[in-house]
CSV table of C-alpha atoms in Angstrom, one decimal:
chain,number,residue,atom,x,y,z
A,1,ASP,CA,0.0,0.0,0.0
A,2,ILE,CA,1.1,3.6,-0.6
A,3,VAL,CA,1.3,5.5,2.7
A,4,MET,CA,0.4,9.3,2.5
A,5,THR,CA,1.7,11.5,5.0
A,6,GLN,CA,1.1,15.2,5.8
A,7,ALA,CA,2.7,18.1,7.4
A,8,PRO,CA,1.8,20.0,9.5
A,9,ASP,CA,-1.2,18.3,11.4
A,10,SER,CA,-2.7,21.8,11.7
A,11,LEU,CA,-1.7,25.4,11.1
A,12,ALA,CA,-3.2,28.7,11.8
A,13,VAL,CA,-2.6,31.7,9.3
A,14,SER,CA,-3.6,35.3,9.4
A,15,LEU,CA,-6.2,36.3,6.9
A,16,GLY,CA,-4.6,37.4,3.6
A,17,GLU,CA,-1.4,35.3,4.4
A,18,ARG,CA,-0.3,32.2,2.7
A,19,ALA,CA,-0.8,28.7,4.0
A,20,THR,CA,1.3,25.7,2.9
A,21,ILE,CA,0.5,22.1,3.3
A,22,ASN,CA,2.9,19.2,2.5
A,23,CYS,CA,2.1,15.6,1.4
A,24,LYS,CA,4.5,12.8,1.0
A,25,SER,CA,3.9,9.4,-0.5
A,26,SER,CA,5.8,6.4,0.4
A,27,GLN,CA,6.4,5.5,-3.2
A,28,SER,CA,6.1,7.6,-6.4
A,29,VAL,CA,2.4,8.3,-7.8
A,30,ILE,CA,3.6,8.8,-11.3
A,31,HIS,CA,2.0,6.6,-13.7
A,32,SER,CA,4.5,5.0,-16.2
A,33,SER,CA,2.2,5.1,-19.3
A,34,ASN,CA,1.3,9.0,-19.2
A,35,SER,CA,4.0,10.4,-16.7
A,36,LYS,CA,1.0,12.0,-14.7
A,37,ASN,CA,1.0,12.3,-10.9
A,38,TYR,CA,-1.9,10.5,-9.5
A,39,LEU,CA,-2.4,12.9,-6.7
A,40,ALA,CA,-5.4,14.9,-5.5
A,41,TRP,CA,-6.2,17.4,-2.9
A,42,TYR,CA,-9.7,17.8,-1.1
A,43,GLN,CA,-11.2,20.3,1.2
A,44,GLN,CA,-13.6,19.3,3.8
A,45,LYS,CA,-15.5,21.9,5.9
A,46,PRO,CA,-17.3,20.9,9.1
A,47,GLY,CA,-20.3,18.9,8.5
A,48,GLN,CA,-19.7,18.8,4.8
A,49,PRO,CA,-18.3,16.0,2.4
A,50,PRO,CA,-15.1,16.4,1.0
A,51,LYS,CA,-14.7,18.7,-2.2
A,52,SER,CA,-12.2,18.1,-4.9
A,53,LEU,CA,-9.7,21.0,-5.3
A,54,ILE,CA,-6.8,19.7,-7.3
A,55,TYR,CA,-6.0,16.6,-9.4
A,56,TRP,CA,-3.0,15.5,-11.3
A,57,ALA,CA,-1.1,17.2,-8.5
A,58,SER,CA,-1.5,20.6,-10.1
A,59,THR,CA,-4.8,20.8,-12.1
A,60,ARG,CA,-7.5,23.0,-10.4
A,61,GLU,CA,-11.1,21.8,-10.5
A,62,SER,CA,-13.4,24.1,-12.6
A,63,GLY,CA,-14.7,26.9,-10.3
A,64,VAL,CA,-11.7,26.5,-7.7
A,65,PRO,CA,-10.4,30.0,-6.8
A,66,ASP,CA,-7.0,30.6,-8.3
A,67,ARG,CA,-5.5,31.3,-4.9
A,68,PHE,CA,-5.4,27.4,-4.4
A,69,SER,CA,-2.5,25.6,-6.2
A,70,GLY,CA,-0.8,22.3,-6.2
A,71,SER,CA,2.9,21.4,-6.9
A,72,GLY,CA,5.3,18.8,-6.8
A,73,SER,CA,6.0,15.4,-8.4
A,74,GLY,CA,6.9,11.8,-7.6
A,75,THR,CA,6.6,11.7,-3.9
A,76,ASP,CA,6.6,15.3,-2.5
A,77,PHE,CA,3.7,17.6,-3.0
A,78,THR,CA,2.3,20.9,-1.9
A,79,LEU,CA,-0.9,22.6,-1.5
A,80,THR,CA,-0.8,26.3,-1.3
A,81,ILE,CA,-3.3,28.8,-0.3
A,82,SER,CA,-1.8,32.1,-1.4
A,83,SER,CA,-4.2,34.3,0.4
A,84,LEU,CA,-6.1,32.7,3.1
A,85,GLN,CA,-9.8,33.7,3.3
A,86,ALA,CA,-12.3,33.0,6.2
A,87,GLU,CA,-14.1,30.4,4.0
A,88,ASP,CA,-10.9,28.4,3.5
A,89,VAL,CA,-11.1,26.9,7.2
A,90,ALA,CA,-11.3,23.3,6.6
A,91,VAL,CA,-9.4,20.1,6.7
A,92,TYR,CA,-7.3,19.4,3.6
A,93,TYR,CA,-6.5,15.9,2.6
A,94,CYS,CA,-4.1,14.7,0.0
A,95,GLN,CA,-5.0,11.3,-1.9
A,96,GLN,CA,-3.0,9.1,-4.2
A,97,TYR,CA,-5.1,7.3,-6.9
A,98,LEU,CA,-2.3,5.5,-8.7
A,99,ILE,CA,-3.1,2.0,-7.3
A,100,THR,CA,-5.8,0.5,-5.0
A,101,PRO,CA,-6.1,0.7,-2.2
A,102,ILE,CA,-6.4,4.3,-3.0
A,103,THR,CA,-5.1,6.0,0.2
A,104,PHE,CA,-5.6,9.4,1.7
A,105,GLY,CA,-3.3,11.4,4.0
A,106,PRO,CA,-4.3,11.9,7.6
A,107,GLY,CA,-5.4,15.6,6.9
A,108,THR,CA,-4.3,18.9,7.8
A,109,LYS,CA,-6.6,21.5,9.8
A,110,VAL,CA,-6.4,24.9,8.7
A,111,ASP,CA,-7.6,27.9,11.0
A,112,ILE,CA,-7.4,31.6,11.2
A,113,LYS,CA,-4.8,33.0,13.5
B,1,GLU,CA,-26.1,19.4,-12.0
B,2,VAL,CA,-24.5,16.2,-10.6
B,3,GLN,CA,-26.3,14.9,-7.4
B,4,LEU,CA,-25.2,11.8,-5.4
B,5,LEU,CA,-27.9,10.9,-2.6
B,6,GLU,CA,-26.8,8.1,-0.2
B,7,SER,CA,-29.4,6.4,2.1
B,8,GLY,CA,-29.7,3.2,4.2
B,9,GLY,CA,-27.6,3.9,7.0
B,10,GLY,CA,-28.6,3.5,10.7
B,11,LEU,CA,-28.1,1.6,13.8
B,12,VAL,CA,-27.2,-2.0,13.6
B,13,GLN,CA,-26.0,-4.6,16.1
B,14,PRO,CA,-22.2,-6.1,15.7
B,15,GLY,CA,-22.6,-8.9,13.1
B,16,GLY,CA,-25.6,-7.4,11.4
B,17,SER,CA,-26.1,-6.4,7.9
B,18,LEU,CA,-27.1,-3.2,6.1
B,19,ARG,CA,-27.3,-2.2,2.4
B,20,LEU,CA,-26.4,1.5,1.3
B,21,SER,CA,-27.6,3.1,-1.8
B,22,CYS,CA,-26.5,6.0,-3.7
B,23,ALA,CA,-28.9,7.6,-6.2
B,24,ALA,CA,-27.2,9.4,-8.9
B,25,SER,CA,-28.5,12.2,-11.2
B,26,GLY,CA,-27.4,14.8,-13.4
B,27,PHE,CA,-24.8,12.6,-15.3
B,28,THR,CA,-24.8,9.5,-17.3
B,29,PHE,CA,-24.2,7.1,-14.5
B,30,SER,CA,-23.2,4.0,-16.3
B,31,SER,CA,-20.2,5.6,-17.9
B,32,TYR,CA,-18.5,6.5,-14.7
B,33,PRO,CA,-16.6,4.3,-12.1
B,34,MET,CA,-18.0,4.8,-8.6
B,35,THR,CA,-16.5,4.8,-5.1
B,36,TRP,CA,-17.3,4.3,-1.6
B,37,VAL,CA,-15.3,6.2,1.0
B,38,ARG,CA,-16.0,6.2,4.7
B,39,GLN,CA,-15.1,8.5,7.6
B,40,ALA,CA,-15.2,7.4,11.2
B,41,PRO,CA,-16.3,10.0,13.8
B,42,GLY,CA,-13.6,12.5,14.1
B,43,LYS,CA,-11.2,10.8,11.8
B,44,GLY,CA,-9.9,11.0,8.3
B,45,LEU,CA,-11.0,9.5,5.2
B,46,GLU,CA,-10.8,5.9,4.1
B,47,TRP,CA,-11.4,4.3,0.7
B,48,VAL,CA,-13.7,1.5,1.1
B,49,SER,CA,-14.6,0.1,-2.4
B,50,GLY,CA,-14.7,1.0,-6.0
B,51,ILE,CA,-16.5,-0.4,-9.1
B,52,SER,CA,-15.3,0.1,-12.6
B,53,ALA,CA,-16.6,-1.5,-15.8
B,54,GLY,CA,-17.8,-4.5,-13.8
B,55,THR,CA,-14.5,-5.0,-11.9
B,56,THR,CA,-14.7,-4.4,-8.1
B,57,PHE,CA,-12.0,-3.3,-5.7
B,58,TYR,CA,-11.9,-3.7,-1.9
B,59,ALA,CA,-10.0,-2.4,1.0
B,60,ASP,CA,-8.5,-5.3,3.0
B,61,PRO,CA,-10.6,-4.4,6.2
B,62,VAL,CA,-13.8,-5.0,4.3
B,63,LYS,CA,-12.9,-7.6,1.9
B,64,GLY,CA,-15.1,-10.5,2.0
B,65,ARG,CA,-17.7,-8.7,4.2
B,66,PHE,CA,-18.8,-5.9,1.9
B,67,THR,CA,-20.1,-6.0,-1.7
B,68,ILE,CA,-20.1,-3.1,-4.1
B,69,SER,CA,-22.6,-3.3,-7.1
B,70,ARG,CA,-24.6,-1.1,-9.2
B,71,ASP,CA,-27.8,-1.0,-11.3
B,72,ASN,CA,-27.4,1.3,-14.3
B,73,SER,CA,-31.0,1.1,-15.2
B,74,LYS,CA,-31.7,2.8,-11.8
B,75,ASN,CA,-28.7,5.2,-11.8
B,76,THR,CA,-28.1,3.6,-8.2
B,77,LEU,CA,-24.7,2.5,-6.5
B,78,TYR,CA,-25.0,0.0,-3.5
B,79,LEU,CA,-22.8,-1.3,-0.7
B,80,GLN,CA,-23.9,-4.4,1.0
B,81,MET,CA,-22.4,-4.6,4.3
B,82,ASN,CA,-22.4,-8.1,6.2
B,83,SER,CA,-20.8,-9.1,9.4
B,84,LEU,CA,-20.6,-5.6,10.6
B,85,ARG,CA,-18.2,-4.6,13.3
B,86,VAL,CA,-18.0,-1.6,15.7
B,87,ASP,CA,-15.2,-0.2,13.8
B,88,ASP,CA,-17.3,-0.1,10.7
B,89,THR,CA,-19.1,3.0,12.4
B,90,ALA,CA,-18.7,5.9,10.1
B,91,VAL,CA,-20.3,8.3,7.6
B,92,TYR,CA,-20.2,6.5,4.2
B,93,TYR,CA,-19.9,8.6,1.2
B,94,CYS,CA,-20.2,7.7,-2.6
B,95,ALA,CA,-18.2,9.5,-4.8
B,96,ARG,CA,-18.1,9.6,-8.7
B,97,ARG,CA,-14.7,8.8,-10.2
B,98,TYR,CA,-13.7,10.9,-13.2
B,99,GLY,CA,-10.1,11.1,-14.6
B,100,ASP,CA,-9.3,8.7,-11.6
B,101,ARG,CA,-10.0,11.0,-8.9
B,102,ASN,CA,-13.4,11.5,-7.0
B,103,ASP,CA,-14.8,14.8,-8.6
B,104,TYR,CA,-18.3,14.8,-7.1
B,105,TRP,CA,-19.2,13.4,-3.4
B,106,GLY,CA,-22.8,12.8,-1.9
B,107,GLN,CA,-23.6,14.1,1.5
B,108,GLY,CA,-23.1,10.9,3.3
B,109,THR,CA,-25.0,8.4,5.5
B,110,LEU,CA,-24.1,7.5,8.9
B,111,VAL,CA,-23.7,3.8,9.8
B,112,THR,CA,-23.6,3.1,13.7
B,113,VAL,CA,-22.6,-0.3,14.7
B,114,SER,CA,-23.2,-0.8,18.4
B,115,SER,CA,-25.0,-3.4,20.9
């Protein structure tokens, strides 16, 4: 199984400041056939289901604000919120979907400082 | 608009069974792989099962106890859960799979396994 880890467990950022979440996989999530990173990011607000933000490590879902960006390749990935807004308070999960079992990171809780 | 609506959750005793349903609308259901993901109270997300072009996949903790299926004529995804354990207690989400990631999620249905 591919083990996903995230850091930090939680962070508090002032409104308008940058938030950075790191995700690491225990093995590469690059598919040999297309060289794509099979890595997604999800946002989950309290009492709500997860929402897809980023896929292929860096492609934003339609409608996701451009303050959210994903980067990285292979085993190391980053989700950046360039200017934190109040509505961004949530738990963020990375997910590898290269192989089953599909696995998620433990989540990073983002709060306002 | 894509909509996924889970139902069938509830309270069940250890060793019991439940069948979850996920009614899909707003897209051509038969064209998409589908997934079940669960979240224990206060915990993270755990992939449970997936179905793709008739092939099924299961996480080790549920293999042999849970069965995923779909009825494309009814636009509905199912999860038959047998031999339920206390640690199966969770909100169960169905999610559409597109480009291999889960692009749309339902609101979830709570399964509580307790005596």
